[in-house]
CSV table of C-alpha atoms in Angstrom, one decimal:
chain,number,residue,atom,x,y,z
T,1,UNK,CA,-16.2,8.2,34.5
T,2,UNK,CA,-12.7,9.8,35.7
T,3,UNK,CA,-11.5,6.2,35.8
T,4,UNK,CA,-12.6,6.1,31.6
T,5,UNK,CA,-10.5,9.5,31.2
T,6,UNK,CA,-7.2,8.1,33.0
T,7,UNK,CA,-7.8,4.8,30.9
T,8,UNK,CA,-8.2,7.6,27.7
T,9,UNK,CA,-5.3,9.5,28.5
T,10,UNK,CA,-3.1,6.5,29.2
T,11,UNK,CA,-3.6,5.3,25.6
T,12,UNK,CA,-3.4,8.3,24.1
T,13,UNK,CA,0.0,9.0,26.0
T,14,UNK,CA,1.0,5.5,25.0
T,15,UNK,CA,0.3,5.9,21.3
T,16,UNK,CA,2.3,9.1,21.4
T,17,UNK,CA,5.5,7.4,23.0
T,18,UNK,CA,5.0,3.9,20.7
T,19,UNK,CA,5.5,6.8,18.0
T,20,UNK,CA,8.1,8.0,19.3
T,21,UNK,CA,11.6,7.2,19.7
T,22,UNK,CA,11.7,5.1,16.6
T,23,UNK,CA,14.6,3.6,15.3
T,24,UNK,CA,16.6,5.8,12.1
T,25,UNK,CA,14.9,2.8,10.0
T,26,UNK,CA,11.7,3.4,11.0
T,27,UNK,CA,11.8,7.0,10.7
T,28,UNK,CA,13.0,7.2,7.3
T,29,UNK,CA,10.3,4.7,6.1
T,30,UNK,CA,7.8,7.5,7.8
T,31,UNK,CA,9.3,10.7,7.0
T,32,UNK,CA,11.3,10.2,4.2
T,33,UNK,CA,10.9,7.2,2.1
T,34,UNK,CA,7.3,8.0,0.9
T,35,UNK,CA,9.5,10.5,-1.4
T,36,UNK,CA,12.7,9.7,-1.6
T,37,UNK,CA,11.2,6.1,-1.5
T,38,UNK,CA,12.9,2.7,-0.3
T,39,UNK,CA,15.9,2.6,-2.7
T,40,UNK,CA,17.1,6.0,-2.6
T,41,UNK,CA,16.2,6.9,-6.1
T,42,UNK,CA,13.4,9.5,-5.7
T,43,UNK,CA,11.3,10.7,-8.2
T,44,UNK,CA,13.1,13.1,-9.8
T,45,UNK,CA,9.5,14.7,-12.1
T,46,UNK,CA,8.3,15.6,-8.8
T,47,UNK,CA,11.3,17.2,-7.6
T,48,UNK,CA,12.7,14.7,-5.2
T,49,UNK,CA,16.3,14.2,-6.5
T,50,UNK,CA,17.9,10.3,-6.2
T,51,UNK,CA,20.3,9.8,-3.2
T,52,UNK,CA,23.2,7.6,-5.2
T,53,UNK,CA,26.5,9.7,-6.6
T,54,UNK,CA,24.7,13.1,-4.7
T,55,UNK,CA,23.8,13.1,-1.0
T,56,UNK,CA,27.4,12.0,-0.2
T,57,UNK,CA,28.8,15.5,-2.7
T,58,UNK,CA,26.5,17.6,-0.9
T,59,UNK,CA,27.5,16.6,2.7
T,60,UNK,CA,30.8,16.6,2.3
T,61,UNK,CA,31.2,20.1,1.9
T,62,UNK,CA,29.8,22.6,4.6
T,63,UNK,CA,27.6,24.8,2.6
T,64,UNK,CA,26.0,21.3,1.9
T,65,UNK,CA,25.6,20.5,5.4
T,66,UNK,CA,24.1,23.6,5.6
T,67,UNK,CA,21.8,23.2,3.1
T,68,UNK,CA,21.0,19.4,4.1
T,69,UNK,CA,19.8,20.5,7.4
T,70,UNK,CA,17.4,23.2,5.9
T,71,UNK,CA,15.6,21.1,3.2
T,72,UNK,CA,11.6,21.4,4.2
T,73,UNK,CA,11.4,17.7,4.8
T,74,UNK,CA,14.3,17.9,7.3
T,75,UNK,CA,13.6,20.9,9.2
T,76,UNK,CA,9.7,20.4,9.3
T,77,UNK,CA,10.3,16.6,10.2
T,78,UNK,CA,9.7,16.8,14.0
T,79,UNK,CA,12.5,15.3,15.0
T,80,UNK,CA,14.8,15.7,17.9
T,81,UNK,CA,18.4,16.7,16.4
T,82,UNK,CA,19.8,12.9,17.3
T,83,UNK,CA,17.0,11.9,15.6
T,84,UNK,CA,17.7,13.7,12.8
T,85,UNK,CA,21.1,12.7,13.1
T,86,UNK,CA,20.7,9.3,13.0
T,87,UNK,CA,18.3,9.8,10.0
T,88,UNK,CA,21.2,11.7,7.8
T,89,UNK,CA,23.9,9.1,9.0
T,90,UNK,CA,21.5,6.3,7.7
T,91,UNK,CA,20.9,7.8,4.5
T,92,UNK,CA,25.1,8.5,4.3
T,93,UNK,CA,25.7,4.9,5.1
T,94,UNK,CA,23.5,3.5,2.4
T,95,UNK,CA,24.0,6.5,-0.5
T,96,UNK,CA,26.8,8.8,0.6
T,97,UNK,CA,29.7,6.5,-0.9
T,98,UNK,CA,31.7,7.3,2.2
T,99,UNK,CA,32.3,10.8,1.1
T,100,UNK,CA,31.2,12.7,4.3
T,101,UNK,CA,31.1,12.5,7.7
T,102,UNK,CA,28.6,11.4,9.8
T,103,UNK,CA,26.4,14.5,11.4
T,104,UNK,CA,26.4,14.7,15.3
T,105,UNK,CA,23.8,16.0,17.1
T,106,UNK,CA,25.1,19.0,18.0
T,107,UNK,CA,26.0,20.0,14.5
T,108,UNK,CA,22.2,19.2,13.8
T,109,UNK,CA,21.4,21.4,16.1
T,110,UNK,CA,23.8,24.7,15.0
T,111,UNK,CA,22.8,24.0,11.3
T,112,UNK,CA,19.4,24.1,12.2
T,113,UNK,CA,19.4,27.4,14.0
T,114,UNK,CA,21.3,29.3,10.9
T,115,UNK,CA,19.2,31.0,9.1
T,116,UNK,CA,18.3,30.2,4.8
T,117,UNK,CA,16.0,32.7,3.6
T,118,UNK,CA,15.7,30.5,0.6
T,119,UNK,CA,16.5,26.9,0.3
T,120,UNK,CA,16.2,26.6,-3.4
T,121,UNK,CA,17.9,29.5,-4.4
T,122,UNK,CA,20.7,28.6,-1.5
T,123,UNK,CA,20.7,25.1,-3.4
T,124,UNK,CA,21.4,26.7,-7.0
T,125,UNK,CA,24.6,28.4,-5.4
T,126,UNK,CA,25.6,24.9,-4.0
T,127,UNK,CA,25.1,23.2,-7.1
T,128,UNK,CA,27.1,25.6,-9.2
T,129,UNK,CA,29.9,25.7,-6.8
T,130,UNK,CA,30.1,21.4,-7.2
T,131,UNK,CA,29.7,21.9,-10.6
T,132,UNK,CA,32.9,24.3,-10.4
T,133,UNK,CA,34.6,21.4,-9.0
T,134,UNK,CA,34.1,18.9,-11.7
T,135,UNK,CA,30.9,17.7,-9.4
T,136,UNK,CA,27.6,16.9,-11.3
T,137,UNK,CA,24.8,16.2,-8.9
T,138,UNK,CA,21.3,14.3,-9.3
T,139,UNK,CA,18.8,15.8,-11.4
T,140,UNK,CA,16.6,18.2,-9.9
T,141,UNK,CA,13.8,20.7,-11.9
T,142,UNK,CA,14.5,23.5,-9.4
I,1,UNK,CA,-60.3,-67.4,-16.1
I,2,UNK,CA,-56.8,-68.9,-15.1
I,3,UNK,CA,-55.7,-69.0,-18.7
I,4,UNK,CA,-56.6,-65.5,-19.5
I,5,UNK,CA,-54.7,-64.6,-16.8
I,6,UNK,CA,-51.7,-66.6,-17.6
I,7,UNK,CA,-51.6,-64.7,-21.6
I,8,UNK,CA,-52.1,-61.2,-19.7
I,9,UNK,CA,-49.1,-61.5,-17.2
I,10,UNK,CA,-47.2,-63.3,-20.2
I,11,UNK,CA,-47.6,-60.2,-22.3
I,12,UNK,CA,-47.0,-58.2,-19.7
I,13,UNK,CA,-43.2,-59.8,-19.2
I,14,UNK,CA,-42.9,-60.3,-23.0
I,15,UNK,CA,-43.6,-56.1,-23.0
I,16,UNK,CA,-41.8,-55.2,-20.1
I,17,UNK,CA,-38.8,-57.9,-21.6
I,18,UNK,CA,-38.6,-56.0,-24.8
I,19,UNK,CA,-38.8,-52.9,-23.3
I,20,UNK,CA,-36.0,-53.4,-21.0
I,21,UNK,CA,-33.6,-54.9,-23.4
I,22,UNK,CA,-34.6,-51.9,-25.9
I,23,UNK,CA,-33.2,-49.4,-23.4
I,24,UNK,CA,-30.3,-51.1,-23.0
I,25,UNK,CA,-29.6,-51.3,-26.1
I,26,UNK,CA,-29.8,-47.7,-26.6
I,27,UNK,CA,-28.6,-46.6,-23.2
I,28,UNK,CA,-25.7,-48.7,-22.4
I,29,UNK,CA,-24.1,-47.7,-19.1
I,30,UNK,CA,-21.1,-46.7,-21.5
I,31,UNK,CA,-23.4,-44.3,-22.7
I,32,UNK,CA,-24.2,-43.2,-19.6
I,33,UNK,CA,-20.6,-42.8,-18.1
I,34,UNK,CA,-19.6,-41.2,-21.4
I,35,UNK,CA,-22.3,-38.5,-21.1
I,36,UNK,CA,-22.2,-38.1,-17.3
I,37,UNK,CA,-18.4,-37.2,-17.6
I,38,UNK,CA,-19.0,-35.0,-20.5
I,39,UNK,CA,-21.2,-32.8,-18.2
I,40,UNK,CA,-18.8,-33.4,-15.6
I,41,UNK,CA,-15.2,-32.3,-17.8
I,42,UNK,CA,-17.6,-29.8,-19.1
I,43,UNK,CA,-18.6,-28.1,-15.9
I,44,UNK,CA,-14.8,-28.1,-14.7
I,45,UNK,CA,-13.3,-26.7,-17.7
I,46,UNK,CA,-16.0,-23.9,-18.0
I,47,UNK,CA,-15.9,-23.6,-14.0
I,48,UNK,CA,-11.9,-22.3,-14.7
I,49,UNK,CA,-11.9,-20.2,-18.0
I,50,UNK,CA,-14.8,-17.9,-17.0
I,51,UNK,CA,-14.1,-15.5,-14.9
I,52,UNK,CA,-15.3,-14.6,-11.8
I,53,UNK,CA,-15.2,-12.6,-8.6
I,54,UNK,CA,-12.6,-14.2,-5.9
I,55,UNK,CA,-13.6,-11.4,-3.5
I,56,UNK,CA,-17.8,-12.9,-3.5
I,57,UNK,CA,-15.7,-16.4,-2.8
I,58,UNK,CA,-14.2,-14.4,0.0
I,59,UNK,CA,-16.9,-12.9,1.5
I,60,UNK,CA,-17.9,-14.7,5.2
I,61,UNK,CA,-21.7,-15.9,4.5
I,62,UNK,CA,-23.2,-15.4,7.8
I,63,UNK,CA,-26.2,-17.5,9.6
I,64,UNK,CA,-28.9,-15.6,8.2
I,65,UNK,CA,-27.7,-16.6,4.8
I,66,UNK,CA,-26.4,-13.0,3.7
I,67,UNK,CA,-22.4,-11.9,2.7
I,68,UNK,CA,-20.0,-9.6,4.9
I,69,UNK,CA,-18.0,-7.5,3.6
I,70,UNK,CA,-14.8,-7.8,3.7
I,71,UNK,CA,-12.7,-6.1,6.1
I,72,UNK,CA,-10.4,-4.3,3.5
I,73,UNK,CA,-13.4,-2.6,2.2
I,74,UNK,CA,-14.1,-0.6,4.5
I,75,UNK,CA,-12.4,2.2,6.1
I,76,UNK,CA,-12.3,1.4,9.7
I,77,UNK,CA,-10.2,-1.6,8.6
I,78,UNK,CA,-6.8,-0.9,10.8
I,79,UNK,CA,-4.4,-0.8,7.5
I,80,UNK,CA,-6.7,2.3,6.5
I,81,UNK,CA,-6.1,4.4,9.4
I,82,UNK,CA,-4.1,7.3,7.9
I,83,UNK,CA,-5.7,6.6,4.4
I,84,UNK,CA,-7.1,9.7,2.1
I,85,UNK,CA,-8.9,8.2,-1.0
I,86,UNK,CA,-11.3,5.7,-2.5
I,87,UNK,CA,-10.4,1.9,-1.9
I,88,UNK,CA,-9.0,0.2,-4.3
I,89,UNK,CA,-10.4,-3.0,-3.1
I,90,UNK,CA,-13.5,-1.6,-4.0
I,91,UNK,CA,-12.9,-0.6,-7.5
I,92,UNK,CA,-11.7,-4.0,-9.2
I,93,UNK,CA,-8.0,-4.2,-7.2
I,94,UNK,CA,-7.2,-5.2,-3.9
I,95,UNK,CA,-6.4,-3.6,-0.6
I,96,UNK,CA,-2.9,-4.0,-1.5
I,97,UNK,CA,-2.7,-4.0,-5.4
I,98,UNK,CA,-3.9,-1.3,-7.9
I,99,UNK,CA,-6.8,-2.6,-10.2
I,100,UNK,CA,-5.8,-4.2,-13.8
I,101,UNK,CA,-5.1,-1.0,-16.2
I,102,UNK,CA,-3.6,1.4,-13.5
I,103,UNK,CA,-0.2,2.2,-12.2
I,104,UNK,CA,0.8,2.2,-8.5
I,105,UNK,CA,2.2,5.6,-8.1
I,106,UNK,CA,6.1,6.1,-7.6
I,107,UNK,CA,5.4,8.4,-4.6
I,108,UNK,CA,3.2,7.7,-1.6
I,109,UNK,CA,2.2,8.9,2.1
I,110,UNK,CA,3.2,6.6,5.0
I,111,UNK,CA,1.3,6.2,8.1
I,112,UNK,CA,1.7,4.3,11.1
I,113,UNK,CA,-1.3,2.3,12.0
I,114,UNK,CA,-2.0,-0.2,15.1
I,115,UNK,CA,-2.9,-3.8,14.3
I,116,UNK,CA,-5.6,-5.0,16.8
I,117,UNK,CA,-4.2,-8.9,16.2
I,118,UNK,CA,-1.0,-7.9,17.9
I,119,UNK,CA,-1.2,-4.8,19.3
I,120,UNK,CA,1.8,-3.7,17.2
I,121,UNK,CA,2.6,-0.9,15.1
I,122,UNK,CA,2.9,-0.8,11.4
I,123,UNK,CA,4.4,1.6,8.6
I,124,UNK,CA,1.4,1.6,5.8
I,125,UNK,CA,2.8,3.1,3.0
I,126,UNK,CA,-0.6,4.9,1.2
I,127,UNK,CA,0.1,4.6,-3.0
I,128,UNK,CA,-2.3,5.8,-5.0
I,129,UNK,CA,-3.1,4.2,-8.8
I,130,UNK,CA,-3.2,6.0,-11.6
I,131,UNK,CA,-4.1,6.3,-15.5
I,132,UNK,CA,-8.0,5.6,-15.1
I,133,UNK,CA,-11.1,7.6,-13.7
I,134,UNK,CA,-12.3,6.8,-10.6
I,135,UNK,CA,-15.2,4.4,-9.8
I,136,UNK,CA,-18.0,6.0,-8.9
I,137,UNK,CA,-19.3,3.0,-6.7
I,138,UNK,CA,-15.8,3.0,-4.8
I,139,UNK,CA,-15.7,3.4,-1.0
I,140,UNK,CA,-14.2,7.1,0.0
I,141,UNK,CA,-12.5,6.8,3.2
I,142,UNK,CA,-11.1,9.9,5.0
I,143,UNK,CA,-9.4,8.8,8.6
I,144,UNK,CA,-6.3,10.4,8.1
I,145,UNK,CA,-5.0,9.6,11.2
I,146,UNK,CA,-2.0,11.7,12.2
I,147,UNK,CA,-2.1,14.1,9.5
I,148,UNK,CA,-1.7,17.6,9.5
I,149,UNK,CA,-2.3,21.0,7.9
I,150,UNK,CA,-0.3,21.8,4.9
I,151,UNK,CA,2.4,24.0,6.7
I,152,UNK,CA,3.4,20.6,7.8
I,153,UNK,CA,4.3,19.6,4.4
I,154,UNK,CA,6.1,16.0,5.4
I,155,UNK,CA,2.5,15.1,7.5
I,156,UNK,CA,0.3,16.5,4.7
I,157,UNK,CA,-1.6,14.2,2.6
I,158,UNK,CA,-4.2,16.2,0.6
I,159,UNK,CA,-2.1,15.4,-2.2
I,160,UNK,CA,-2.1,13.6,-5.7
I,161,UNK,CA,0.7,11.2,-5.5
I,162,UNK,CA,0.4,10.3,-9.1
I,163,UNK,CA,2.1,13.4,-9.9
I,164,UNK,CA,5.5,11.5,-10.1
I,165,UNK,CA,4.0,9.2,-12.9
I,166,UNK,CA,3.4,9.8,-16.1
I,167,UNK,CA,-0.1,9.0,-16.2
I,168,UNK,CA,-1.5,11.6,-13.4
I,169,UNK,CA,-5.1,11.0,-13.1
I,170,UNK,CA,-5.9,9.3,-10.1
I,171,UNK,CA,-8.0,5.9,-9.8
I,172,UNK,CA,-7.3,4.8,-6.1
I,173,UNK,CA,-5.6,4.5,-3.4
I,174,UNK,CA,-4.1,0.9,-1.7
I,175,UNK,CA,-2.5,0.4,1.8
I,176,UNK,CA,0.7,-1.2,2.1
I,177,UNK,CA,2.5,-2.4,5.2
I,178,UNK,CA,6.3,-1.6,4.3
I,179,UNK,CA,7.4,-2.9,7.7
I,180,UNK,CA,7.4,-3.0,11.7
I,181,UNK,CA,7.1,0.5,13.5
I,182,UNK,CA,10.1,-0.3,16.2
């Protein structure tokens, strides 16, 4: 019987880690792309805004980064910071334009530990402050 | 005694002489190609203009003479591990495409699900079709594997993905593999 439970536990623990430690790819396919789906373009009626001629605005400026690192998909994703890093820096290198810089794991993890008390209204400021600048981003009903 | 018999089996071939050359006459094996491949063309060309059901063609027949159902059509299939929803296989689509009238929903939940052929893991991205009711007689699966509660809003799938569409009703849901979990 305790021979069934190590077998148990072993595939348990082996699920977990084949879970794990995916690639940026894999992860966005899992956490992201359901949403934001494959292309980038999001479904803007259910309040996911498209990637092209936006994500690369918002992350180039710090308040952006900021905000980036606090959207509920991000912070609730799970992921270690060089996950998330890896994540962001895929999702730059296929929709940013080359606007920003890539996000480093430490950055992930200082961004994450500032405090938003509210995301969307946080997101209102940073869209009025791009505006400002000439900067229209995606379509968003928030 | 000898003659009688000689005018009986002479009628008899006279008869069965007539006879015979009577049905040719009127059955020529012409006649009997032409209609033979008449039923023939006929049964071909009906056989592919009505419809019919590819998935009873599908089904394995077993030894005792009675259908399986297909693996798709039921919940414990693998690509339904994380699935939340009625089967669209079993509601006039397939396991991977909605059924004729609805639209695949622009939104979805993705799961990862193990393949017992390979031993591999899969992303399944979950879309649900939309625009018509739901079929009553549909198979309900709930497995949901590696979901969880709402608070955990990117791992939560108690939700309508139709929403994004403009038709919002939901019909069913299909299971997708979108790629190799590596």
């Amino acid at each position: 019987m305790k021979l069934i439970w190590v077998a148990v536990m072993l595939l348990v623990v082996s699920a977990q880690s084949a879970a794990e430690g995916m690639s940026a790819e894999s992860n966005y396919i899992l956490r992201c792309a359901g949403c934001h789906r494959m292309d980038g373009m999001g479904a803007a009626a259910a309040g996911v805004p498209e990637f092209p001629d936006s994500i690369g605005h918002i992350a180039a400026t710090e308040k952006g980064r900021l905000y980036l690192l606090h959207v509920p998909g991000v912070i609730s994703s799970s992921l270690t910071d060089q996950e998330i890093a890896d994540v962001l820096n895929l999702i730059l290198d296929r929709w940013g334009e080359g606007a920003a810089s890539y996000f480093r794991e430490d950055e992930v993890q200082t961004l994450r530990a500032k405090p938003v008390a509210n995301v969307v209204e946080y997101r209102r400021a940073l869209v009025e402050e791009l505006r400002q600048q000439g900067i229209r981003l995606a379509e968003y009903p928030w | 005694m000898k003659r009688f018999t000689n005018i009986l089996t002479q009628s008899i071939d006279r008869l069965a002489d007539s006879g015979v050359r009577s049905a040719a006459r009127g059955h020529g094996r012409r006649s009997f190609l032409e209609k033979t491949s008449r039923v023939l063309l006929g049964a071909a060309v009906v056989g592919a203009v009505l419809p019919f059901d590819r998935r009873v063609n599908a089904a394995t027949i077993r030894a005792d003479g009675d259908t399986e159902t297909l693996p798709e059509d039921i919940c414990s299939y693998w690509r339904h591990c994380a699935l939340d929803g009625f089967l669209c296989s079993t509601a006039g689509g397939t396991s991977s495409s909605c059924p004729p009238g609805s639209t695949v929903s622009a939104v979805a939940w993705i799961g990862t699900c193990t393949n017992p052929d390979d031993g591999k893991d899969y992303l399944v991205s979950y879309n649900d079709c939309c625009g018509k009711p739901l079929v009553d007689a549909s198979t309900y699966c709930y497995t949901s594997q590696g979901e969880r509660p709402g608070y955990r809003m990117g791992l939560y799938n108690d939700i309508n993905w139709c929403m994004a569409n403009t038709e919002k009703g939901y019909h069913c849901t299909v299971a997708v593999v979108v790629s190799a979990a590596k």
